Tab-separated table of C-alpha atoms and ligand atoms in Angstrom:
chain	number	residue	atom	x	y	z
A	1	MET	CA	57.690	-13.736	54.607
A	2	THR	CA	57.194	-14.929	51.061
A	3	ASP	CA	58.846	-12.719	48.427
A	4	LEU	CA	56.113	-11.363	46.157
A	5	PRO	CA	56.704	-10.454	42.505
A	6	PRO	CA	57.708	-6.826	41.841
A	7	GLY	CA	54.703	-4.525	41.464
A	8	VAL	CA	52.566	-6.335	44.048
A	9	ARG	CA	51.542	-4.207	47.025
A	10	TYR	CA	50.124	-6.467	49.730
A	11	ARG	CA	48.175	-4.855	52.589
A	12	PRO	CA	47.224	-7.632	55.020
A	13	GLY	CA	44.318	-6.654	57.290
A	14	HIS	CA	43.867	-3.313	55.541
A	15	LEU	CA	40.101	-3.423	56.206
A	16	GLY	CA	38.979	-3.759	59.825
A	17	PRO	CA	35.877	-5.674	60.948
A	18	ASP	CA	33.483	-2.717	60.514
A	19	ALA	CA	34.753	-1.880	57.012
A	20	GLN	CA	34.468	-5.549	56.014
A	21	ALA	CA	30.884	-5.784	57.323
A	22	ALA	CA	29.929	-2.583	55.505
A	23	LEU	CA	31.356	-3.944	52.235
A	24	VAL	CA	29.416	-7.178	52.672
A	25	GLU	CA	26.201	-5.123	52.958
A	26	ASP	CA	27.179	-3.178	49.811
A	27	ILE	CA	27.763	-6.444	47.941
A	28	ARG	CA	24.469	-7.932	49.183
A	29	ARG	CA	22.715	-4.962	47.542
A	30	VAL	CA	24.684	-5.454	44.309
A	31	VAL	CA	23.826	-9.169	44.209
A	32	ALA	CA	20.128	-8.449	44.906
A	33	GLU	CA	20.046	-6.377	41.701
A	34	ALA	CA	22.591	-8.343	39.638
A	35	PRO	CA	22.409	-11.989	40.782
A	36	LEU	CA	25.428	-14.293	40.862
A	37	TYR	CA	25.459	-16.438	37.717
A	38	VAL	CA	27.398	-19.499	36.525
A	39	PRO	CA	30.211	-18.468	34.167
A	40	VAL	CA	31.039	-20.922	31.374
A	41	MET	CA	34.413	-21.328	29.663
A	42	PRO	CA	34.762	-20.398	25.994
A	43	ARG	CA	34.554	-23.237	23.412
A	44	THR	CA	34.381	-26.161	25.897
A	45	GLY	CA	31.317	-24.865	27.726
A	46	THR	CA	32.736	-26.106	31.030
A	47	GLU	CA	31.150	-24.387	34.021
A	48	MET	CA	33.491	-22.514	36.336
A	49	SER	CA	33.204	-23.346	40.052
A	50	VAL	CA	33.227	-19.647	41.010
A	51	ARG	CA	29.911	-17.726	40.842
A	52	MET	CA	30.161	-14.187	39.452
A	53	THR	CA	28.508	-10.848	39.041
A	54	ASN	CA	29.732	-7.270	38.550
A	55	CYS	CA	29.097	-3.670	39.352
A	56	GLY	CA	30.372	-0.662	37.403
A	57	THR	CA	29.875	0.604	33.871
A	58	LEU	CA	31.449	-2.587	32.486
A	59	GLY	CA	31.467	-6.144	33.808
A	60	TRP	CA	33.620	-9.154	32.971
A	61	VAL	CA	31.624	-12.096	31.605
A	62	THR	CA	32.299	-15.406	29.880
A	63	ASP	CA	30.129	-17.898	28.022
A	64	LYS	CA	30.591	-20.713	25.490
A	65	GLU	CA	29.831	-18.691	22.350
A	66	GLY	CA	31.100	-15.217	23.173
A	67	GLY	CA	34.178	-16.021	25.261
A	68	TYR	CA	35.853	-13.717	27.757
A	69	ARG	CA	34.823	-10.073	27.443
A	70	TYR	CA	33.551	-6.932	29.135
A	71	GLN	CA	29.988	-5.775	28.564
A	72	SER	CA	27.622	-3.218	30.067
A	73	ARG	CA	24.786	-5.678	30.839
A	74	HIS	CA	24.160	-8.708	33.033
A	75	PRO	CA	24.199	-11.845	30.842
A	76	VAL	CA	21.088	-13.325	32.495
A	77	THR	CA	18.859	-10.385	33.481
A	78	GLY	CA	19.940	-8.121	30.595
A	79	GLY	CA	19.996	-5.174	32.991
A	80	ALA	CA	22.772	-2.612	33.380
A	81	TRP	CA	25.248	-3.456	36.167
A	82	PRO	CA	24.630	-1.531	39.414
A	83	PRO	CA	27.117	1.248	40.176
A	84	ILE	CA	30.321	0.547	42.103
A	85	PRO	CA	29.539	1.321	45.778
A	86	PRO	CA	31.129	4.612	46.955
A	87	ARG	CA	33.264	2.930	49.645
A	88	LEU	CA	34.945	0.816	46.920
A	89	ILE	CA	35.603	3.925	44.823
A	90	ALA	CA	37.137	5.472	47.955
A	91	LEU	CA	39.315	2.383	48.499
A	92	TRP	CA	40.592	2.625	44.893
A	93	GLU	CA	41.422	6.293	45.443
A	94	GLU	CA	43.275	5.362	48.613
A	95	VAL	CA	45.400	2.487	47.294
A	96	ALA	CA	45.494	2.384	43.465
A	97	ASP	CA	47.774	5.376	42.837
A	98	HIS	CA	46.020	5.907	39.504
A	99	ALA	CA	44.424	9.077	38.094
A	100	TRP	CA	41.317	7.459	36.591
A	101	PRO	CA	38.400	5.832	38.398
A	102	PRO	CA	37.673	2.090	38.185
A	103	GLU	CA	35.170	1.024	35.529
A	104	ALA	CA	34.564	-2.566	36.586
A	105	CYS	CA	34.221	-4.411	39.859
A	106	LEU	CA	34.095	-8.176	39.379
A	107	VAL	CA	32.469	-10.002	42.303
A	108	ASN	CA	33.683	-13.607	42.644
A	109	PHE	CA	31.942	-15.938	45.098
A	110	TYR	CA	33.718	-19.140	46.160
A	111	ASP	CA	31.967	-21.913	48.062
A	112	GLU	CA	34.184	-24.375	49.945
A	113	HIS	CA	34.931	-26.380	46.779
A	114	ALA	CA	35.487	-23.549	44.309
A	115	ARG	CA	38.877	-22.712	42.873
A	116	MET	CA	40.347	-20.725	40.008
A	117	GLY	CA	43.075	-22.104	37.766
A	118	LEU	CA	46.270	-20.229	36.924
A	119	HIS	CA	45.517	-17.489	34.362
A	120	GLN	CA	46.440	-13.978	33.221
A	121	ASP	CA	44.005	-11.053	33.190
A	122	ARG	CA	44.348	-9.569	29.737
A	123	ASP	CA	40.848	-8.742	28.534
A	124	GLU	CA	41.328	-5.071	29.369
A	125	ALA	CA	42.327	-2.539	26.693
A	126	THR	CA	44.994	-1.042	28.964
A	127	PHE	CA	47.373	-2.501	31.534
A	128	ASP	CA	48.487	0.924	32.782
A	129	ALA	CA	46.067	0.785	35.696
A	130	PRO	CA	46.551	-1.703	38.511
A	131	VAL	CA	44.002	-4.308	39.622
A	132	VAL	CA	42.882	-3.857	43.240
A	133	SER	CA	41.724	-7.051	45.002
A	134	VAL	CA	39.708	-7.229	48.240
A	135	SER	CA	39.212	-10.536	50.101
A	136	LEU	CA	36.141	-11.067	52.322
A	137	GLY	CA	35.013	-14.144	54.282
A	138	ASP	CA	36.852	-17.453	54.299
A	139	ALA	CA	40.589	-17.447	53.641
A	140	CYS	CA	42.113	-18.937	50.491
A	141	ARG	CA	45.434	-20.132	49.160
A	142	PHE	CA	46.289	-17.663	46.401
A	143	ARG	CA	49.101	-18.383	43.937
A	144	ILE	CA	51.027	-15.881	41.837
A	145	GLY	CA	53.907	-16.293	39.407
A	146	GLY	CA	55.357	-14.213	36.610
A	147	PRO	CA	54.342	-13.128	33.120
A	148	LYS	CA	55.050	-16.616	31.703
A	149	ARG	CA	52.944	-19.637	32.678
A	150	THR	CA	56.120	-21.586	33.432
A	151	ASP	CA	57.529	-18.950	35.822
A	152	ARG	CA	58.006	-20.061	39.433
A	153	THR	CA	54.971	-19.338	41.611
A	154	VAL	CA	54.561	-18.436	45.270
A	155	ALA	CA	51.499	-19.194	47.419
A	156	LEU	CA	49.993	-16.839	49.946
A	157	ARG	CA	47.109	-17.257	52.382
A	158	LEU	CA	44.686	-14.387	51.820
A	159	GLU	CA	42.447	-13.515	54.779
A	160	SER	CA	39.286	-11.468	55.088
A	161	GLY	CA	40.130	-7.765	54.989
A	162	ASP	CA	43.328	-8.195	52.962
A	163	VAL	CA	43.797	-5.794	50.055
A	164	ILE	CA	46.330	-6.345	47.264
A	165	VAL	CA	47.267	-3.984	44.459
A	166	PHE	CA	48.707	-5.604	41.315
A	167	GLY	CA	50.472	-2.945	39.294
A	168	GLY	CA	53.550	-2.497	37.141
A	169	GLU	CA	55.173	-5.734	36.071
A	170	SER	CA	52.812	-7.810	38.231
A	171	ARG	CA	49.807	-6.685	36.187
A	172	LEU	CA	50.335	-9.539	33.701
A	173	ALA	CA	51.439	-12.145	36.240
A	174	PHE	CA	49.795	-15.571	36.151
A	175	HIS	CA	47.673	-16.135	39.266
A	176	GLY	CA	44.931	-18.361	40.651
A	177	VAL	CA	43.133	-19.629	43.747
A	178	ASP	CA	44.177	-23.156	44.793
A	179	ARG	CA	41.654	-23.696	47.579
A	180	ILE	CA	39.324	-22.189	50.138
A	181	TYR	CA	39.730	-22.771	53.883
A	182	PRO	CA	36.115	-23.434	54.983
A	183	GLY	CA	35.130	-22.116	58.399
A	184	SER	CA	38.100	-19.747	58.650
A	185	SER	CA	35.899	-16.610	58.915
A	186	THR	CA	32.491	-15.772	60.384
A	187	LEU	CA	31.997	-12.656	58.227
A	188	LEU	CA	29.617	-14.378	55.774
A	189	ARG	CA	26.704	-16.057	57.600
A	190	ASN	CA	26.723	-19.082	55.295
A	191	GLY	CA	30.484	-19.223	54.778
A	192	GLY	CA	32.445	-18.999	51.557
A	193	ARG	CA	34.733	-16.332	50.154
A	194	VAL	CA	34.047	-13.174	48.187
A	195	ASN	CA	36.768	-11.526	46.143
A	196	LEU	CA	36.263	-8.088	44.627
A	197	THR	CA	38.542	-6.868	41.828
A	198	LEU	CA	38.454	-3.220	40.832
A	199	ARG	CA	39.706	-2.551	37.331
A	200	ARG	CA	40.171	-0.033	34.588
A	201	VAL	CA	38.957	-1.603	31.300
A	202	THR	CA	39.297	1.082	28.616
A	203	ALA	CA	42.249	3.323	27.874
A	204	PRO	CA	41.353	6.875	28.925
A	205	GLU	CA	41.234	9.100	25.841
A	206	ARG	CA	44.113	11.539	25.491
A	207	ALA	CA	43.528	15.260	25.841
B	301	MD3	C1	47.282	-10.415	39.545
B	301	MD3	N1	40.472	-13.447	40.991
B	301	MD3	O1	38.971	-12.416	39.037
B	301	MD3	S1	42.221	-11.812	43.086
B	301	MD3	C2	40.136	-12.753	38.727
B	301	MD3	O2	40.642	-14.315	44.347
B	301	MD3	C3	40.971	-13.378	39.770
B	301	MD3	O3	39.000	-14.217	42.961
B	301	MD3	C4	41.147	-14.103	42.069
B	301	MD3	O4	42.038	-13.782	39.481
B	301	MD3	C5	40.205	-14.202	43.224
B	301	MD3	O5	40.639	-12.585	37.629
B	301	MD3	C6	42.401	-13.453	42.447
B	301	MD3	C7	43.877	-11.325	42.865
B	301	MD3	C8	44.234	-10.871	41.491
B	301	MD3	C9	43.303	-10.348	40.633
B	301	MD3	C10	43.689	-9.853	39.417
B	301	MD3	C11	45.024	-9.873	39.043
B	301	MD3	C12	45.544	-10.924	41.128
B	301	MD3	C13	45.955	-10.406	39.912
B	301	MD3	C14	45.446	-9.340	37.820
B	301	MD3	C15	46.770	-9.324	37.496
B	301	MD3	C16	47.695	-9.871	38.348
B	302	FE	FE1	42.589	-12.992	37.536
């Protein structure tokens, strides 16, 4: 097995078929209220190939003028994000090993051509909490390295139902999605891959 960076807790097949199907129904309801939109890179205005939406009190968005940020409203509809479905809150409580609840759940949809370049997640005000990732639908080749862009990377095939927790020193690791494996899952009727990331965005205030 590939050696993963310290701080990564990989749980292949953590979600069984029924749990995966239930999450897909939850996400269909989220997307009905907060439609997938086309995120655009800061400054260049280049469209990303991944389609995105969010649930939670805060959602991650990007556009040409405003750049990468969290905000409480959908950039297209202007409505508040729908709440994080209870079964995702329960999953966080089960695997995150963190005292505070997630504030954001980013929903990434990949069609067969979509990918995500190597990047760090550092738009959050605290890195104390881990990021919890859930893969649904078609498999992908996921790549993760270290805290420097030039660090050696390892690739991993993520399958539907896999859950990964990125905590500790892996929280600032560079990572990306090289490719989707079309037709590798029948979970989504029209194919593609959904990735959910549960995150803490703000630092909890001290008592
Ligand atoms: C490691 N998403 O949304 S999930 C992202 O599959 C993102 O959609 C990918 O990278 C996807 O930012 C990868 C795995 C993941 C997510 C967040 C991380 C790995 C991470 C944050 C820190 C370190
Ligand atoms: Fe990321």
